[in-house]
Amino acid sequence: RQLRTYESALENVDDMVCVLDGDGTVTYATTPFAAWLGVPKDRVVGRPLTNSLDVAGNTENRGDGTITDTIASLSRDEEAASTLVDVTVEPAVAGDATGTEGAPDSDSDDSEIDNRTRRGELRLSSLADGSGGAVASLVDTTDLHRTRTELTRERDRFNRLFERLPDPVIEVVHEADDTVVQSINPAFESQFGYEAATVRGRSIAELDLRYDT
């Protein structure tokens, strides 16, 4: 009765949660969790979680091994409260979990299928009942990953421009009581005779930036 009450409570919130046995098979999943995976709920419960996650190529485990290995590690280590695993769901993987050859079953609810690449952070915590299983809570990090990817691309574009500018350019960081050199471009090195490695982290006030006349 307590289990049914707990499951009922979870179904009335938006938390993405599932319960796994020691082999990594899903024994319970909330509807939001299944929706994030991109498959109907009845295609998640009773199957290994790795069927719905692209574990082999796109999961970065912050420990060692697969999700199943992580569950076993949590069971062995009584001091380990939880472990975080970065996971990715590719559209093709979601399709494989709903039917054959990437096509959803004819009786599937297509409204539950989301064919976007999704990234998430899965927190695995061992169950206290001694069963060797774990409860997994999921946080979507798709937008965060996209933002970081775009920032990296913008930084790469800036670096390429920075290196190619014919004029001497210096990149600085404004701190509370000083302005510190972050980097200089090749034109700056040529003009003032400094090397990037030797000026990085130094106060800009320490540099002699007078042009020769």
PDB file of C-alpha atoms in Angstrom:
ATOM      1  CA  ARG A   1       0.000   0.000   0.000  1.00  0.00           C
ATOM      2  CA  GLN A   2       2.862   2.389   0.852  1.00  0.00           C
ATOM      3  CA  LEU A   3       4.465   1.638  -2.538  1.00  0.00           C
ATOM      4  CA  ARG A   4       1.209   2.416  -4.372  1.00  0.00           C
ATOM      5  CA  THR A   5       0.866   5.659  -2.417  1.00  0.00           C
ATOM      6  CA  TYR A   6       4.465   6.605  -3.293  1.00  0.00           C
ATOM      7  CA  GLU A   7       3.929   5.825  -6.987  1.00  0.00           C
ATOM      8  CA  SER A   8       0.682   7.797  -7.009  1.00  0.00           C
ATOM      9  CA  ALA A   9       2.469  10.790  -5.504  1.00  0.00           C
ATOM     10  CA  LEU A  10       5.218  10.626  -8.124  1.00  0.00           C
ATOM     11  CA  GLU A  11       2.711  10.474 -10.960  1.00  0.00           C
ATOM     12  CA  ASN A  12       1.219  13.763  -9.795  1.00  0.00           C
ATOM     13  CA  VAL A  13       4.479  15.694 -10.054  1.00  0.00           C
ATOM     14  CA  ASP A  14       6.758  16.456 -12.984  1.00  0.00           C
ATOM     15  CA  ASP A  15       9.794  14.621 -11.596  1.00  0.00           C
ATOM     16  CA  MET A  16      11.628  12.302 -13.989  1.00  0.00           C
ATOM     17  CA  VAL A  17      12.281   9.235 -11.847  1.00  0.00           C
ATOM     18  CA  CYS A  18      12.703   5.516 -12.375  1.00  0.00           C
ATOM     19  CA  VAL A  19      13.562   2.490 -10.233  1.00  0.00           C
ATOM     20  CA  LEU A  20      16.098  -0.073 -11.447  1.00  0.00           C
ATOM     21  CA  ASP A  21      16.855  -3.565 -10.248  1.00  0.00           C
ATOM     22  CA  GLY A  22      20.420  -4.809  -9.815  1.00  0.00           C
ATOM     23  CA  ASP A  23      20.652  -5.705 -13.510  1.00  0.00           C
ATOM     24  CA  GLY A  24      19.648  -2.231 -14.649  1.00  0.00           C
ATOM     25  CA  THR A  25      16.109  -3.233 -15.666  1.00  0.00           C
ATOM     26  CA  VAL A  26      13.446  -0.569 -15.112  1.00  0.00           C
ATOM     27  CA  THR A  27      10.852  -1.743 -12.591  1.00  0.00           C
ATOM     28  CA  TYR A  28       9.057   1.589 -12.331  1.00  0.00           C
ATOM     29  CA  ALA A  29       9.149   4.873 -14.240  1.00  0.00           C
ATOM     30  CA  THR A  30       7.195   8.089 -14.074  1.00  0.00           C
ATOM     31  CA  THR A  31       5.455   9.324 -17.202  1.00  0.00           C
ATOM     32  CA  PRO A  32       7.763  12.388 -17.525  1.00  0.00           C
ATOM     33  CA  PHE A  33      10.789  10.068 -17.367  1.00  0.00           C
ATOM     34  CA  ALA A  34       9.462   7.910 -20.221  1.00  0.00           C
ATOM     35  CA  ALA A  35       8.519  11.003 -22.219  1.00  0.00           C
ATOM     36  CA  TRP A  36      12.078  12.323 -21.923  1.00  0.00           C
ATOM     37  CA  LEU A  37      13.412   9.021 -23.232  1.00  0.00           C
ATOM     38  CA  GLY A  38      11.110   9.466 -26.202  1.00  0.00           C
ATOM     39  CA  VAL A  39       9.152   6.226 -25.772  1.00  0.00           C
ATOM     40  CA  PRO A  40       5.779   5.257 -24.267  1.00  0.00           C
ATOM     41  CA  LYS A  41       5.907   4.285 -20.615  1.00  0.00           C
ATOM     42  CA  ASP A  42       4.905   0.662 -21.272  1.00  0.00           C
ATOM     43  CA  ARG A  43       7.980   0.303 -23.490  1.00  0.00           C
ATOM     44  CA  VAL A  44      10.295   1.396 -20.664  1.00  0.00           C
ATOM     45  CA  VAL A  45       9.167  -0.689 -17.684  1.00  0.00           C
ATOM     46  CA  GLY A  46      10.446  -4.247 -17.756  1.00  0.00           C
ATOM     47  CA  ARG A  47      13.373  -3.471 -20.042  1.00  0.00           C
ATOM     48  CA  PRO A  48      17.000  -2.516 -19.370  1.00  0.00           C
ATOM     49  CA  LEU A  49      17.400   1.228 -19.149  1.00  0.00           C
ATOM     50  CA  THR A  50      20.287   0.948 -21.621  1.00  0.00           C
ATOM     51  CA  ASN A  51      17.741  -0.055 -24.290  1.00  0.00           C
ATOM     52  CA  SER A  52      16.534   3.537 -24.249  1.00  0.00           C
ATOM     53  CA  LEU A  53      19.900   5.223 -23.702  1.00  0.00           C
ATOM     54  CA  ASP A  54      22.773   5.336 -26.153  1.00  0.00           C
ATOM     55  CA  VAL A  55      25.112   4.121 -23.440  1.00  0.00           C
ATOM     56  CA  ALA A  56      27.896   2.767 -25.603  1.00  0.00           C
ATOM     57  CA  GLY A  57      28.679   5.874 -27.590  1.00  0.00           C
ATOM     58  CA  ASN A  58      27.149   8.864 -25.869  1.00  0.00           C
ATOM     59  CA  THR A  59      27.121   8.346 -22.132  1.00  0.00           C
ATOM     60  CA  GLU A  60      29.925   9.861 -20.103  1.00  0.00           C
ATOM     61  CA  ASN A  61      29.987   8.063 -16.780  1.00  0.00           C
ATOM     62  CA  ARG A  62      31.547  10.081 -13.972  1.00  0.00           C
ATOM     63  CA  GLY A  63      32.640   6.794 -12.461  1.00  0.00           C
ATOM     64  CA  ASP A  64      33.761   3.732 -14.416  1.00  0.00           C
ATOM     65  CA  GLY A  65      31.757   1.327 -16.553  1.00  0.00           C
ATOM     66  CA  THR A  66      28.095   1.207 -17.521  1.00  0.00           C
ATOM     67  CA  ILE A  67      24.950   2.088 -15.590  1.00  0.00           C
ATOM     68  CA  THR A  68      24.729  -1.536 -14.410  1.00  0.00           C
ATOM     69  CA  ASP A  69      28.307  -1.382 -13.124  1.00  0.00           C
ATOM     70  CA  THR A  70      27.493   1.870 -11.349  1.00  0.00           C
ATOM     71  CA  ILE A  71      24.507   0.290  -9.580  1.00  0.00           C
ATOM     72  CA  ALA A  72      26.707  -2.617  -8.446  1.00  0.00           C
ATOM     73  CA  SER A  73      29.348  -0.172  -7.227  1.00  0.00           C
ATOM     74  CA  LEU A  74      26.785   1.722  -5.172  1.00  0.00           C
ATOM     75  CA  SER A  75      25.638  -1.523  -3.566  1.00  0.00           C
ATOM     76  CA  ARG A  76      29.201  -2.415  -2.585  1.00  0.00           C
ATOM     77  CA  ASP A  77      30.153   1.022  -1.285  1.00  0.00           C
ATOM     78  CA  GLU A  78      27.976   1.885   1.712  1.00  0.00           C
ATOM     79  CA  GLU A  79      29.491   5.377   1.915  1.00  0.00           C
ATOM     80  CA  ALA A  80      28.557   6.270  -1.667  1.00  0.00           C
ATOM     81  CA  ALA A  81      25.250   8.121  -1.397  1.00  0.00           C
ATOM     82  CA  SER A  82      24.803   8.579  -5.133  1.00  0.00           C
ATOM     83  CA  THR A  83      26.586   8.760  -8.466  1.00  0.00           C
ATOM     84  CA  LEU A  84      26.011  11.097 -11.387  1.00  0.00           C
ATOM     85  CA  VAL A  85      25.953   9.801 -14.966  1.00  0.00           C
ATOM     86  CA  ASP A  86      25.732  11.993 -18.064  1.00  0.00           C
ATOM     87  CA  VAL A  87      23.394  10.359 -20.598  1.00  0.00           C
ATOM     88  CA  THR A  88      22.296  10.993 -24.167  1.00  0.00           C
ATOM     89  CA  VAL A  89      19.281   9.779 -26.091  1.00  0.00           C
ATOM     90  CA  GLU A  90      19.559   9.837 -29.878  1.00  0.00           C
ATOM     91  CA  PRO A  91      16.364   9.755 -31.997  1.00  0.00           C
ATOM     92  CA  ALA A  92      17.328   6.417 -33.582  1.00  0.00           C
ATOM     93  CA  VAL A  93      17.768   4.873 -30.160  1.00  0.00           C
ATOM     94  CA  ALA A  94      14.348   6.060 -29.091  1.00  0.00           C
ATOM     95  CA  GLY A  95      12.902   4.464 -32.227  1.00  0.00           C
ATOM     96  CA  ASP A  96      14.616   1.141 -31.520  1.00  0.00           C
ATOM     97  CA  ALA A  97      12.989   1.045 -28.094  1.00  0.00           C
ATOM     98  CA  THR A  98       9.489   1.407 -29.512  1.00  0.00           C
ATOM     99  CA  GLY A  99       9.620  -1.003 -32.390  1.00  0.00           C
ATOM    100  CA  THR A 100      11.876  -2.551 -34.986  1.00  0.00           C
ATOM    101  CA  GLU A 101      14.219  -0.780 -37.361  1.00  0.00           C
ATOM    102  CA  GLY A 102      13.633   2.578 -35.678  1.00  0.00           C
ATOM    103  CA  ALA A 103       9.900   2.619 -36.417  1.00  0.00           C
ATOM    104  CA  PRO A 104       7.368   3.015 -33.574  1.00  0.00           C
ATOM    105  CA  ASP A 105       4.786   0.274 -33.034  1.00  0.00           C
ATOM    106  CA  SER A 106       1.440   0.940 -34.694  1.00  0.00           C
ATOM    107  CA  ASP A 107      -0.328   1.031 -31.319  1.00  0.00           C
ATOM    108  CA  SER A 108       2.118   3.495 -29.762  1.00  0.00           C
ATOM    109  CA  ASP A 109       0.966   6.928 -28.676  1.00  0.00           C
ATOM    110  CA  ASP A 110       2.963   9.152 -31.048  1.00  0.00           C
ATOM    111  CA  SER A 111       2.351  12.137 -28.774  1.00  0.00           C
ATOM    112  CA  GLU A 112       4.782  10.577 -26.293  1.00  0.00           C
ATOM    113  CA  ILE A 113       7.579  10.285 -28.864  1.00  0.00           C
ATOM    114  CA  ASP A 114      10.109  13.102 -29.056  1.00  0.00           C
ATOM    115  CA  ASN A 115      12.620  12.720 -31.876  1.00  0.00           C
ATOM    116  CA  ARG A 116      15.186  15.219 -30.649  1.00  0.00           C
ATOM    117  CA  THR A 117      18.642  14.461 -29.354  1.00  0.00           C
ATOM    118  CA  ARG A 118      18.428  14.918 -25.604  1.00  0.00           C
ATOM    119  CA  ARG A 119      21.087  15.093 -22.896  1.00  0.00           C
ATOM    120  CA  GLY A 120      20.540  14.592 -19.208  1.00  0.00           C
ATOM    121  CA  GLU A 121      22.158  14.065 -15.846  1.00  0.00           C
ATOM    122  CA  LEU A 122      21.101  10.837 -14.164  1.00  0.00           C
ATOM    123  CA  ARG A 123      21.590  10.594 -10.394  1.00  0.00           C
ATOM    124  CA  LEU A 124      21.694   6.976  -9.240  1.00  0.00           C
ATOM    125  CA  SER A 125      21.118   6.223  -5.549  1.00  0.00           C
ATOM    126  CA  SER A 126      21.093   2.721  -4.100  1.00  0.00           C
ATOM    127  CA  LEU A 127      17.848   1.441  -2.601  1.00  0.00           C
ATOM    128  CA  ALA A 128      17.828   1.015   1.153  1.00  0.00           C
ATOM    129  CA  ASP A 129      15.959  -2.300   1.014  1.00  0.00           C
ATOM    130  CA  GLY A 130      19.092  -4.322   0.265  1.00  0.00           C
ATOM    131  CA  SER A 131      17.777  -5.476  -3.117  1.00  0.00           C
ATOM    132  CA  GLY A 132      20.833  -4.181  -4.957  1.00  0.00           C
ATOM    133  CA  GLY A 133      18.696  -1.880  -7.076  1.00  0.00           C
ATOM    134  CA  ALA A 134      18.736   1.876  -7.416  1.00  0.00           C
ATOM    135  CA  VAL A 135      16.460   4.842  -7.865  1.00  0.00           C
ATOM    136  CA  ALA A 136      17.406   7.193 -10.682  1.00  0.00           C
ATOM    137  CA  SER A 137      16.363  10.829 -10.930  1.00  0.00           C
ATOM    138  CA  LEU A 138      16.901  12.675 -14.185  1.00  0.00           C
ATOM    139  CA  VAL A 139      17.586  16.329 -14.911  1.00  0.00           C
ATOM    140  CA  ASP A 140      17.433  17.527 -18.515  1.00  0.00           C
ATOM    141  CA  THR A 141      20.639  19.298 -19.566  1.00  0.00           C
ATOM    142  CA  THR A 142      19.871  19.576 -23.290  1.00  0.00           C
ATOM    143  CA  ASP A 143      19.626  23.371 -23.336  1.00  0.00           C
ATOM    144  CA  LEU A 144      22.681  23.700 -21.090  1.00  0.00           C
ATOM    145  CA  HIS A 145      24.712  21.474 -23.421  1.00  0.00           C
ATOM    146  CA  ARG A 146      23.575  23.425 -26.480  1.00  0.00           C
ATOM    147  CA  THR A 147      24.473  26.709 -24.800  1.00  0.00           C
ATOM    148  CA  ARG A 148      27.914  25.419 -23.852  1.00  0.00           C
ATOM    149  CA  THR A 149      28.456  24.113 -27.381  1.00  0.00           C
ATOM    150  CA  GLU A 150      27.499  27.461 -28.885  1.00  0.00           C
ATOM    151  CA  LEU A 151      29.740  29.329 -26.440  1.00  0.00           C
ATOM    152  CA  THR A 152      32.631  27.047 -27.405  1.00  0.00           C
ATOM    153  CA  ARG A 153      32.005  27.734 -31.081  1.00  0.00           C
ATOM    154  CA  GLU A 154      31.873  31.479 -30.446  1.00  0.00           C
ATOM    155  CA  ARG A 155      35.105  31.283 -28.481  1.00  0.00           C
ATOM    156  CA  ASP A 156      36.779  29.333 -31.293  1.00  0.00           C
ATOM    157  CA  ARG A 157      35.659  31.945 -33.824  1.00  0.00           C
ATOM    158  CA  PHE A 158      36.977  34.730 -31.593  1.00  0.00           C
ATOM    159  CA  ASN A 159      40.327  32.959 -31.183  1.00  0.00           C
ATOM    160  CA  ARG A 160      40.737  32.538 -34.932  1.00  0.00           C
ATOM    161  CA  LEU A 161      39.998  36.230 -35.505  1.00  0.00           C
ATOM    162  CA  PHE A 162      42.236  37.230 -32.599  1.00  0.00           C
ATOM    163  CA  GLU A 163      45.185  35.306 -34.018  1.00  0.00           C
ATOM    164  CA  ARG A 164      44.777  36.678 -37.552  1.00  0.00           C
ATOM    165  CA  LEU A 165      44.359  40.373 -36.793  1.00  0.00           C
ATOM    166  CA  PRO A 166      47.274  42.364 -38.251  1.00  0.00           C
ATOM    167  CA  ASP A 167      47.142  44.905 -35.400  1.00  0.00           C
ATOM    168  CA  PRO A 168      48.505  44.192 -31.918  1.00  0.00           C
ATOM    169  CA  VAL A 169      45.660  43.095 -29.638  1.00  0.00           C
ATOM    170  CA  ILE A 170      45.668  42.222 -25.951  1.00  0.00           C
ATOM    171  CA  GLU A 171      42.895  40.364 -24.097  1.00  0.00           C
ATOM    172  CA  VAL A 172      42.521  41.302 -20.438  1.00  0.00           C
ATOM    173  CA  VAL A 173      40.457  40.354 -17.412  1.00  0.00           C
ATOM    174  CA  HIS A 174      39.224  43.147 -15.162  1.00  0.00           C
ATOM    175  CA  GLU A 175      39.630  42.153 -11.535  1.00  0.00           C
ATOM    176  CA  ALA A 176      38.623  44.037  -8.406  1.00  0.00           C
ATOM    177  CA  ASP A 177      41.805  46.115  -8.132  1.00  0.00           C
ATOM    178  CA  ASP A 178      43.745  45.293 -11.286  1.00  0.00           C
ATOM    179  CA  THR A 179      43.620  44.487 -14.986  1.00  0.00           C
ATOM    180  CA  VAL A 180      45.319  41.196 -15.808  1.00  0.00           C
ATOM    181  CA  VAL A 181      46.575  39.963 -19.159  1.00  0.00           C
ATOM    182  CA  GLN A 182      44.698  36.929 -20.503  1.00  0.00           C
ATOM    183  CA  SER A 183      46.365  36.619 -23.907  1.00  0.00           C
ATOM    184  CA  ILE A 184      48.088  38.525 -26.703  1.00  0.00           C
ATOM    185  CA  ASN A 185      48.024  37.948 -30.427  1.00  0.00           C
ATOM    186  CA  PRO A 186      51.063  37.319 -32.672  1.00  0.00           C
ATOM    187  CA  ALA A 187      51.030  40.943 -33.884  1.00  0.00           C
ATOM    188  CA  PHE A 188      51.313  42.103 -30.269  1.00  0.00           C
ATOM    189  CA  GLU A 189      54.248  39.749 -29.690  1.00  0.00           C
ATOM    190  CA  SER A 190      55.991  41.120 -32.764  1.00  0.00           C
ATOM    191  CA  GLN A 191      55.313  44.763 -31.921  1.00  0.00           C
ATOM    192  CA  PHE A 192      56.255  44.761 -28.233  1.00  0.00           C
ATOM    193  CA  GLY A 193      58.592  41.795 -27.967  1.00  0.00           C
ATOM    194  CA  TYR A 194      56.574  39.873 -25.380  1.00  0.00           C
ATOM    195  CA  GLU A 195      55.708  36.181 -25.503  1.00  0.00           C
ATOM    196  CA  ALA A 196      52.169  35.089 -24.672  1.00  0.00           C
ATOM    197  CA  ALA A 197      53.286  32.527 -22.087  1.00  0.00           C
ATOM    198  CA  THR A 198      55.356  35.061 -20.150  1.00  0.00           C
ATOM    199  CA  VAL A 199      52.730  37.816 -19.883  1.00  0.00           C
ATOM    200  CA  ARG A 200      49.649  35.696 -19.152  1.00  0.00           C
ATOM    201  CA  GLY A 201      48.404  36.452 -15.641  1.00  0.00           C
ATOM    202  CA  ARG A 202      50.532  39.578 -15.240  1.00  0.00           C
ATOM    203  CA  SER A 203      49.166  43.011 -14.470  1.00  0.00           C
ATOM    204  CA  ILE A 204      48.874  45.180 -17.572  1.00  0.00           C
ATOM    205  CA  ALA A 205      50.577  47.946 -15.560  1.00  0.00           C
ATOM    206  CA  GLU A 206      53.790  45.877 -15.581  1.00  0.00           C
ATOM    207  CA  LEU A 207      54.068  45.955 -19.363  1.00  0.00           C
ATOM    208  CA  ASP A 208      55.895  48.580 -21.369  1.00  0.00           C
ATOM    209  CA  LEU A 209      53.419  49.323 -24.117  1.00  0.00           C
ATOM    210  CA  ARG A 210      55.061  52.366 -25.648  1.00  0.00           C
ATOM    211  CA  TYR A 211      55.310  52.388 -29.427  1.00  0.00           C
ATOM    212  CA  ASP A 212      58.745  53.030 -30.843  1.00  0.00           C
ATOM    213  CA  THR A 213      58.875  56.279 -32.727  1.00  0.00           C
TER     214      THR A 213
END
